[in-house]
Amino acid sequence: GAGVSQTPSNKVTEKGKYVELRCDPISGHTALYWYRQSLGQGPEFLIYFQGTGAADDSGLPNDRFFAVRPEGSVSTLKIQRTERGDSAVYLCASSLTLDLTSSTDTQYFGPGTRLTVL
Amino acid sequence: AQSVTQLGSHVSVSEGALVLLRCNYSSSVPPYLFWYVQYPNQGLQLLLKYTSAATLVKGINGFEAEFKKSETSFHLTKPSAHMSDAAEYFCAVTGYSSASKIIFGSGTRLSIRP
């Protein structure tokens, strides 16, 4: 069975450009999460989806960041007018349910997309 | 707001020695706590989690962690380090209002000396 996949694995862009980062979760997983991991830091929560809807987007840093999951499976994180400070590894994860405190459920992480803004 | 603090950004131990990675939490309500591991060039994976069923939690690869409310700690241990344990380890806690929002610590890099 395939795990969580993310494309591209690396993305280099210029300041001011628009980028899209894609996440393919494990099939059948209801919940999908986006995190950002800067160098030397732990993952920082951005947003999570339950099905097609964003259940909590409180971690999105500003309105340049937007994420969608139109069919409840694949998700795209969109960043407009990129800034050098957006450079980081963007991680996606999925889980069967929303209850990560359950003894039977956990998040499965993808390998990440490394975004570099020049 | 809930948070975790990992003491020591880098820990180095000899192969076969005890591994101890420290994590303290801050929470106004009973927390749910996690340890994740990130091997080089691999995705994050769950080592273990505390969900109040038992204070001593056993995880994968011989790791375990003990929840100590009096010390607000959830330290990760392994009796005997192996070279393959070299990785980045993250302590994490659920957010106050949601069992789905994970707040991560800044991580501890574990190195193993031959």
PDB file of C-alpha atoms in Angstrom:
ATOM      1  CA  GLY A   1       0.000   0.000   0.000  1.00  0.00           C
ATOM      2  CA  ALA A   2       1.215   3.439  -0.878  1.00  0.00           C
ATOM      3  CA  GLY A   3       1.935   5.989   1.809  1.00  0.00           C
ATOM      4  CA  VAL A   4       1.452   9.723   1.676  1.00  0.00           C
ATOM      5  CA  SER A   5       3.137  11.238  -1.339  1.00  0.00           C
ATOM      6  CA  GLN A   6       4.034  14.848  -2.021  1.00  0.00           C
ATOM      7  CA  THR A   7       5.032  16.562  -5.229  1.00  0.00           C
ATOM      8  CA  PRO A   8       7.316  18.119  -6.138  1.00  0.00           C
ATOM      9  CA  SER A   9      10.015  16.970  -3.746  1.00  0.00           C
ATOM     10  CA  ASN A  10      11.884  20.212  -4.350  1.00  0.00           C
ATOM     11  CA  LYS A  11      10.670  23.552  -5.621  1.00  0.00           C
ATOM     12  CA  VAL A  12      12.824  26.591  -6.282  1.00  0.00           C
ATOM     13  CA  THR A  13      11.048  29.809  -7.119  1.00  0.00           C
ATOM     14  CA  GLU A  14      11.666  33.512  -7.211  1.00  0.00           C
ATOM     15  CA  LYS A  15      10.322  36.018  -4.757  1.00  0.00           C
ATOM     16  CA  GLY A  16       6.862  37.153  -5.760  1.00  0.00           C
ATOM     17  CA  LYS A  17       5.936  34.039  -7.711  1.00  0.00           C
ATOM     18  CA  TYR A  18       2.985  31.715  -7.093  1.00  0.00           C
ATOM     19  CA  VAL A  19       3.526  28.073  -6.117  1.00  0.00           C
ATOM     20  CA  GLU A  20       1.362  25.005  -5.626  1.00  0.00           C
ATOM     21  CA  LEU A  21       2.349  22.034  -3.516  1.00  0.00           C
ATOM     22  CA  ARG A  22       0.462  18.763  -3.863  1.00  0.00           C
ATOM     23  CA  CYS A  23      -0.329  16.053  -1.337  1.00  0.00           C
ATOM     24  CA  ASP A  24      -1.754  12.597  -2.067  1.00  0.00           C
ATOM     25  CA  PRO A  25      -2.955  11.044   1.195  1.00  0.00           C
ATOM     26  CA  ILE A  26      -3.424   7.399   1.999  1.00  0.00           C
ATOM     27  CA  SER A  27      -6.582   6.165   0.315  1.00  0.00           C
ATOM     28  CA  GLY A  28      -9.612   6.313   2.599  1.00  0.00           C
ATOM     29  CA  HIS A  29      -8.099   8.685   5.128  1.00  0.00           C
ATOM     30  CA  THR A  30     -10.618  11.282   6.230  1.00  0.00           C
ATOM     31  CA  ALA A  31      -8.215  13.789   7.707  1.00  0.00           C
ATOM     32  CA  LEU A  32      -5.388  15.609   5.956  1.00  0.00           C
ATOM     33  CA  TYR A  33      -2.890  17.970   7.576  1.00  0.00           C
ATOM     34  CA  TRP A  34      -0.350  20.503   6.387  1.00  0.00           C
ATOM     35  CA  TYR A  35       2.699  21.554   8.405  1.00  0.00           C
ATOM     36  CA  ARG A  36       5.674  23.771   7.725  1.00  0.00           C
ATOM     37  CA  GLN A  37       9.122  22.887   9.062  1.00  0.00           C
ATOM     38  CA  SER A  38      11.810  25.528   9.042  1.00  0.00           C
ATOM     39  CA  LEU A  39      15.455  24.610   9.438  1.00  0.00           C
ATOM     40  CA  GLY A  40      16.225  23.458  12.965  1.00  0.00           C
ATOM     41  CA  GLN A  41      12.606  23.641  14.086  1.00  0.00           C
ATOM     42  CA  GLY A  42       9.764  21.246  14.666  1.00  0.00           C
ATOM     43  CA  PRO A  43       6.815  21.054  12.301  1.00  0.00           C
ATOM     44  CA  GLU A  44       4.445  23.998  12.637  1.00  0.00           C
ATOM     45  CA  PHE A  45       0.740  23.309  12.149  1.00  0.00           C
ATOM     46  CA  LEU A  46      -0.875  25.126   9.228  1.00  0.00           C
ATOM     47  CA  ILE A  47      -4.267  23.580   8.475  1.00  0.00           C
ATOM     48  CA  TYR A  48      -6.210  20.354   8.575  1.00  0.00           C
ATOM     49  CA  PHE A  49      -9.144  19.043   6.570  1.00  0.00           C
ATOM     50  CA  GLN A  50     -11.977  16.732   7.435  1.00  0.00           C
ATOM     51  CA  GLY A  51     -13.149  15.484   4.086  1.00  0.00           C
ATOM     52  CA  THR A  52     -13.395  18.455   1.740  1.00  0.00           C
ATOM     53  CA  GLY A  53     -13.692  21.166   4.355  1.00  0.00           C
ATOM     54  CA  ALA A  54     -10.975  22.948   6.289  1.00  0.00           C
ATOM     55  CA  ALA A  55     -11.722  22.126   9.923  1.00  0.00           C
ATOM     56  CA  ASP A  56      -8.990  24.321  11.355  1.00  0.00           C
ATOM     57  CA  ASP A  57      -6.910  26.802   9.352  1.00  0.00           C
ATOM     58  CA  SER A  58      -5.660  28.784  12.328  1.00  0.00           C
ATOM     59  CA  GLY A  59      -2.025  28.025  11.502  1.00  0.00           C
ATOM     60  CA  LEU A  60      -1.978  29.648   8.076  1.00  0.00           C
ATOM     61  CA  PRO A  61       0.381  32.612   8.559  1.00  0.00           C
ATOM     62  CA  ASN A  62      -1.466  35.101   6.341  1.00  0.00           C
ATOM     63  CA  ASP A  63      -3.829  35.387   3.394  1.00  0.00           C
ATOM     64  CA  ARG A  64      -1.088  34.524   0.906  1.00  0.00           C
ATOM     65  CA  PHE A  65      -1.506  30.912   1.986  1.00  0.00           C
ATOM     66  CA  PHE A  66      -4.507  28.857   0.933  1.00  0.00           C
ATOM     67  CA  ALA A  67      -5.249  25.152   0.763  1.00  0.00           C
ATOM     68  CA  VAL A  68      -7.959  23.111  -0.916  1.00  0.00           C
ATOM     69  CA  ARG A  69      -9.139  19.523  -0.946  1.00  0.00           C
ATOM     70  CA  PRO A  70     -12.013  19.623  -3.452  1.00  0.00           C
ATOM     71  CA  GLU A  71     -12.825  15.904  -3.627  1.00  0.00           C
ATOM     72  CA  GLY A  72     -11.782  14.903  -0.156  1.00  0.00           C
ATOM     73  CA  SER A  73      -8.611  13.202  -1.283  1.00  0.00           C
ATOM     74  CA  VAL A  74      -5.742  15.122  -2.919  1.00  0.00           C
ATOM     75  CA  SER A  75      -4.918  18.490  -1.406  1.00  0.00           C
ATOM     76  CA  THR A  76      -3.056  21.482  -2.787  1.00  0.00           C
ATOM     77  CA  LEU A  77      -1.330  24.134  -0.708  1.00  0.00           C
ATOM     78  CA  LYS A  78      -1.145  27.399  -2.624  1.00  0.00           C
ATOM     79  CA  ILE A  79       1.207  30.249  -1.799  1.00  0.00           C
ATOM     80  CA  GLN A  80       0.837  33.585  -3.538  1.00  0.00           C
ATOM     81  CA  ARG A  81       3.502  36.278  -3.846  1.00  0.00           C
ATOM     82  CA  THR A  82       6.133  34.080  -2.244  1.00  0.00           C
ATOM     83  CA  GLU A  83       8.638  35.643   0.140  1.00  0.00           C
ATOM     84  CA  ARG A  84      12.088  34.437   1.169  1.00  0.00           C
ATOM     85  CA  GLY A  85      10.694  33.692   4.622  1.00  0.00           C
ATOM     86  CA  ASP A  86       8.397  31.086   3.092  1.00  0.00           C
ATOM     87  CA  SER A  87      11.409  28.857   2.430  1.00  0.00           C
ATOM     88  CA  ALA A  88      10.904  25.658   4.409  1.00  0.00           C
ATOM     89  CA  VAL A  89       9.917  22.017   4.101  1.00  0.00           C
ATOM     90  CA  TYR A  90       6.165  21.654   3.763  1.00  0.00           C
ATOM     91  CA  LEU A  91       4.876  18.416   5.235  1.00  0.00           C
ATOM     92  CA  CYS A  92       1.595  16.706   4.588  1.00  0.00           C
ATOM     93  CA  ALA A  93       0.049  13.983   6.738  1.00  0.00           C
ATOM     94  CA  SER A  94      -3.157  11.988   6.743  1.00  0.00           C
ATOM     95  CA  SER A  95      -5.063   9.903   9.262  1.00  0.00           C
ATOM     96  CA  LEU A  96      -8.072   7.629   9.181  1.00  0.00           C
ATOM     97  CA  THR A  97     -10.031   9.696  11.694  1.00  0.00           C
ATOM     98  CA  LEU A  98      -9.686  13.082  13.332  1.00  0.00           C
ATOM     99  CA  ASP A  99      -8.992  11.662  16.781  1.00  0.00           C
ATOM    100  CA  LEU A 100      -5.207  11.435  17.062  1.00  0.00           C
ATOM    101  CA  THR A 101      -5.549  10.632  20.762  1.00  0.00           C
ATOM    102  CA  SER A 102      -7.152   7.327  19.880  1.00  0.00           C
ATOM    103  CA  SER A 103      -5.017   4.297  20.584  1.00  0.00           C
ATOM    104  CA  THR A 104      -5.790   2.949  17.125  1.00  0.00           C
ATOM    105  CA  ASP A 105      -5.185   5.962  14.903  1.00  0.00           C
ATOM    106  CA  THR A 106      -2.134   8.005  13.966  1.00  0.00           C
ATOM    107  CA  GLN A 107      -0.872  10.485  11.427  1.00  0.00           C
ATOM    108  CA  TYR A 108       1.159   9.211   8.489  1.00  0.00           C
ATOM    109  CA  PHE A 109       3.545  11.790   7.098  1.00  0.00           C
ATOM    110  CA  GLY A 110       4.774  12.303   3.577  1.00  0.00           C
ATOM    111  CA  PRO A 111       8.427  13.019   2.748  1.00  0.00           C
ATOM    112  CA  GLY A 112       7.782  16.735   2.333  1.00  0.00           C
ATOM    113  CA  THR A 113       8.334  19.375  -0.328  1.00  0.00           C
ATOM    114  CA  ARG A 114      11.379  21.563   0.132  1.00  0.00           C
ATOM    115  CA  LEU A 115      10.489  25.079  -1.006  1.00  0.00           C
ATOM    116  CA  THR A 116      13.262  27.569  -1.664  1.00  0.00           C
ATOM    117  CA  VAL A 117      12.381  31.153  -2.466  1.00  0.00           C
ATOM    118  CA  LEU A 118      15.252  33.102  -3.988  1.00  0.00           C
TER     119      LEU A 118
ATOM    120  CA  ALA B   1      -2.072  27.391  25.030  1.00  0.00           C
ATOM    121  CA  GLN B   2      -0.434  24.014  25.219  1.00  0.00           C
ATOM    122  CA  SER B   3       3.225  23.601  24.363  1.00  0.00           C
ATOM    123  CA  VAL B   4       6.215  21.342  24.810  1.00  0.00           C
ATOM    124  CA  THR B   5       9.845  22.160  25.506  1.00  0.00           C
ATOM    125  CA  GLN B   6      12.620  19.818  24.520  1.00  0.00           C
ATOM    126  CA  LEU B   7      15.766  20.247  26.573  1.00  0.00           C
ATOM    127  CA  GLY B   8      18.867  19.855  24.446  1.00  0.00           C
ATOM    128  CA  SER B   9      18.867  20.361  20.714  1.00  0.00           C
ATOM    129  CA  HIS B  10      21.584  17.734  20.329  1.00  0.00           C
ATOM    130  CA  VAL B  11      22.301  14.627  22.382  1.00  0.00           C
ATOM    131  CA  SER B  12      25.218  12.282  21.722  1.00  0.00           C
ATOM    132  CA  VAL B  13      25.573   8.854  23.333  1.00  0.00           C
ATOM    133  CA  SER B  14      27.762   5.830  22.795  1.00  0.00           C
ATOM    134  CA  GLU B  15      26.397   2.713  21.179  1.00  0.00           C
ATOM    135  CA  GLY B  16      24.934   0.520  23.918  1.00  0.00           C
ATOM    136  CA  ALA B  17      24.456   3.410  26.341  1.00  0.00           C
ATOM    137  CA  LEU B  18      21.185   4.683  27.780  1.00  0.00           C
ATOM    138  CA  VAL B  19      19.264   7.160  25.648  1.00  0.00           C
ATOM    139  CA  LEU B  20      17.385   9.913  27.495  1.00  0.00           C
ATOM    140  CA  LEU B  21      15.629  12.671  25.584  1.00  0.00           C
ATOM    141  CA  ARG B  22      13.836  15.238  27.705  1.00  0.00           C
ATOM    142  CA  CYS B  23      10.452  16.809  27.139  1.00  0.00           C
ATOM    143  CA  ASN B  24       8.404  19.025  29.434  1.00  0.00           C
ATOM    144  CA  TYR B  25       4.884  20.110  28.649  1.00  0.00           C
ATOM    145  CA  SER B  26       2.719  23.035  29.545  1.00  0.00           C
ATOM    146  CA  SER B  27      -0.998  22.430  29.725  1.00  0.00           C
ATOM    147  CA  SER B  28      -3.951  23.621  31.723  1.00  0.00           C
ATOM    148  CA  VAL B  29      -5.820  20.405  31.023  1.00  0.00           C
ATOM    149  CA  PRO B  30      -4.705  16.762  30.950  1.00  0.00           C
ATOM    150  CA  PRO B  31      -2.576  16.509  27.845  1.00  0.00           C
ATOM    151  CA  TYR B  32      -2.141  13.894  25.188  1.00  0.00           C
ATOM    152  CA  LEU B  33       1.565  13.570  24.421  1.00  0.00           C
ATOM    153  CA  PHE B  34       3.503  12.086  21.545  1.00  0.00           C
ATOM    154  CA  TRP B  35       7.028  11.279  20.459  1.00  0.00           C
ATOM    155  CA  TYR B  36       7.825  11.266  16.745  1.00  0.00           C
ATOM    156  CA  VAL B  37      11.055  10.311  14.993  1.00  0.00           C
ATOM    157  CA  GLN B  38      12.441  11.627  11.722  1.00  0.00           C
ATOM    158  CA  TYR B  39      15.173   9.510  10.174  1.00  0.00           C
ATOM    159  CA  PRO B  40      17.420  11.136   7.560  1.00  0.00           C
ATOM    160  CA  ASN B  41      15.585  11.536   4.258  1.00  0.00           C
ATOM    161  CA  GLN B  42      12.438   9.913   5.638  1.00  0.00           C
ATOM    162  CA  GLY B  43       9.073  11.185   6.790  1.00  0.00           C
ATOM    163  CA  LEU B  44       8.079  11.664  10.403  1.00  0.00           C
ATOM    164  CA  GLN B  45       6.720   8.592  12.122  1.00  0.00           C
ATOM    165  CA  LEU B  46       5.044   8.036  15.461  1.00  0.00           C
ATOM    166  CA  LEU B  47       7.172   6.357  18.142  1.00  0.00           C
ATOM    167  CA  LEU B  48       4.577   6.328  20.912  1.00  0.00           C
ATOM    168  CA  LYS B  49       1.777   8.328  22.488  1.00  0.00           C
ATOM    169  CA  TYR B  50       0.312   8.887  25.930  1.00  0.00           C
ATOM    170  CA  THR B  51      -3.466   8.862  26.084  1.00  0.00           C
ATOM    171  CA  SER B  52      -3.952   8.478  29.855  1.00  0.00           C
ATOM    172  CA  ALA B  53      -4.397   4.699  29.771  1.00  0.00           C
ATOM    173  CA  ALA B  54      -1.018   4.060  31.407  1.00  0.00           C
ATOM    174  CA  THR B  55       1.758   6.384  32.557  1.00  0.00           C
ATOM    175  CA  LEU B  56       4.515   4.195  31.105  1.00  0.00           C
ATOM    176  CA  VAL B  57       4.121   3.963  27.369  1.00  0.00           C
ATOM    177  CA  LYS B  58       6.042   1.524  25.213  1.00  0.00           C
ATOM    178  CA  GLY B  59       6.719   2.341  21.592  1.00  0.00           C
ATOM    179  CA  ILE B  60       8.486   0.960  18.604  1.00  0.00           C
ATOM    180  CA  ASN B  61      12.191   0.084  18.382  1.00  0.00           C
ATOM    181  CA  GLY B  62      12.556  -0.416  22.144  1.00  0.00           C
ATOM    182  CA  PHE B  63      11.699   3.163  23.129  1.00  0.00           C
ATOM    183  CA  GLU B  64       9.454   4.054  26.031  1.00  0.00           C
ATOM    184  CA  ALA B  65       8.308   7.206  27.786  1.00  0.00           C
ATOM    185  CA  GLU B  66       6.876   7.904  31.211  1.00  0.00           C
ATOM    186  CA  PHE B  67       4.230  10.538  31.893  1.00  0.00           C
ATOM    187  CA  LYS B  68       4.964  12.309  35.181  1.00  0.00           C
ATOM    188  CA  LYS B  69       2.279  14.812  36.056  1.00  0.00           C
ATOM    189  CA  SER B  70       4.137  16.124  39.117  1.00  0.00           C
ATOM    190  CA  GLU B  71       7.110  17.021  36.945  1.00  0.00           C
ATOM    191  CA  THR B  72       5.089  17.900  33.805  1.00  0.00           C
ATOM    192  CA  SER B  73       7.474  15.653  31.916  1.00  0.00           C
ATOM    193  CA  PHE B  74       7.317  12.990  29.226  1.00  0.00           C
ATOM    194  CA  HIS B  75      10.936  11.928  28.739  1.00  0.00           C
ATOM    195  CA  LEU B  76      11.865   9.354  26.101  1.00  0.00           C
ATOM    196  CA  THR B  77      14.263   6.536  26.998  1.00  0.00           C
ATOM    197  CA  LYS B  78      15.883   3.477  25.505  1.00  0.00           C
ATOM    198  CA  PRO B  79      18.120   1.215  27.593  1.00  0.00           C
ATOM    199  CA  SER B  80      20.720   0.532  24.908  1.00  0.00           C
ATOM    200  CA  ALA B  81      21.378   2.778  21.928  1.00  0.00           C
ATOM    201  CA  HIS B  82      21.899   1.372  18.469  1.00  0.00           C
ATOM    202  CA  MET B  83      23.552   3.095  15.542  1.00  0.00           C
ATOM    203  CA  SER B  84      20.233   3.007  13.689  1.00  0.00           C
ATOM    204  CA  ASP B  85      18.653   5.222  16.377  1.00  0.00           C
ATOM    205  CA  ALA B  86      20.462   8.265  15.017  1.00  0.00           C
ATOM    206  CA  ALA B  87      17.671  10.641  14.009  1.00  0.00           C
ATOM    207  CA  GLU B  88      15.715  13.751  14.981  1.00  0.00           C
ATOM    208  CA  TYR B  89      13.160  13.226  17.741  1.00  0.00           C
ATOM    209  CA  PHE B  90      10.161  15.459  18.353  1.00  0.00           C
ATOM    210  CA  CYS B  91       7.948  15.661  21.396  1.00  0.00           C
ATOM    211  CA  ALA B  92       4.413  16.881  20.706  1.00  0.00           C
ATOM    212  CA  VAL B  93       1.109  17.651  22.413  1.00  0.00           C
ATOM    213  CA  THR B  94      -2.440  18.051  21.221  1.00  0.00           C
ATOM    214  CA  GLY B  95      -3.867  21.518  21.024  1.00  0.00           C
ATOM    215  CA  TYR B  96      -6.292  22.640  23.728  1.00  0.00           C
ATOM    216  CA  SER B  97      -9.457  22.551  21.679  1.00  0.00           C
ATOM    217  CA  SER B  98      -8.777  19.723  19.310  1.00  0.00           C
ATOM    218  CA  ALA B  99      -7.531  16.162  19.293  1.00  0.00           C
ATOM    219  CA  SER B 100      -6.398  16.764  15.715  1.00  0.00           C
ATOM    220  CA  LYS B 101      -4.060  19.734  16.089  1.00  0.00           C
ATOM    221  CA  ILE B 102      -0.576  18.604  17.066  1.00  0.00           C
ATOM    222  CA  ILE B 103       1.896  21.105  18.522  1.00  0.00           C
ATOM    223  CA  PHE B 104       5.512  19.999  18.078  1.00  0.00           C
ATOM    224  CA  GLY B 105       8.608  20.824  20.056  1.00  0.00           C
ATOM    225  CA  SER B 106      11.753  22.079  18.377  1.00  0.00           C
ATOM    226  CA  GLY B 107      13.357  18.649  18.245  1.00  0.00           C
ATOM    227  CA  THR B 108      16.435  16.870  19.579  1.00  0.00           C
ATOM    228  CA  ARG B 109      19.022  15.424  17.261  1.00  0.00           C
ATOM    229  CA  LEU B 110      20.365  12.117  18.588  1.00  0.00           C
ATOM    230  CA  SER B 111      23.841  11.039  17.504  1.00  0.00           C
ATOM    231  CA  ILE B 112      25.308   7.636  18.302  1.00  0.00           C
ATOM    232  CA  ARG B 113      29.061   7.217  18.768  1.00  0.00           C
ATOM    233  CA  PRO B 114      30.563   3.850  17.802  1.00  0.00           C
TER     234      PRO B 114
END
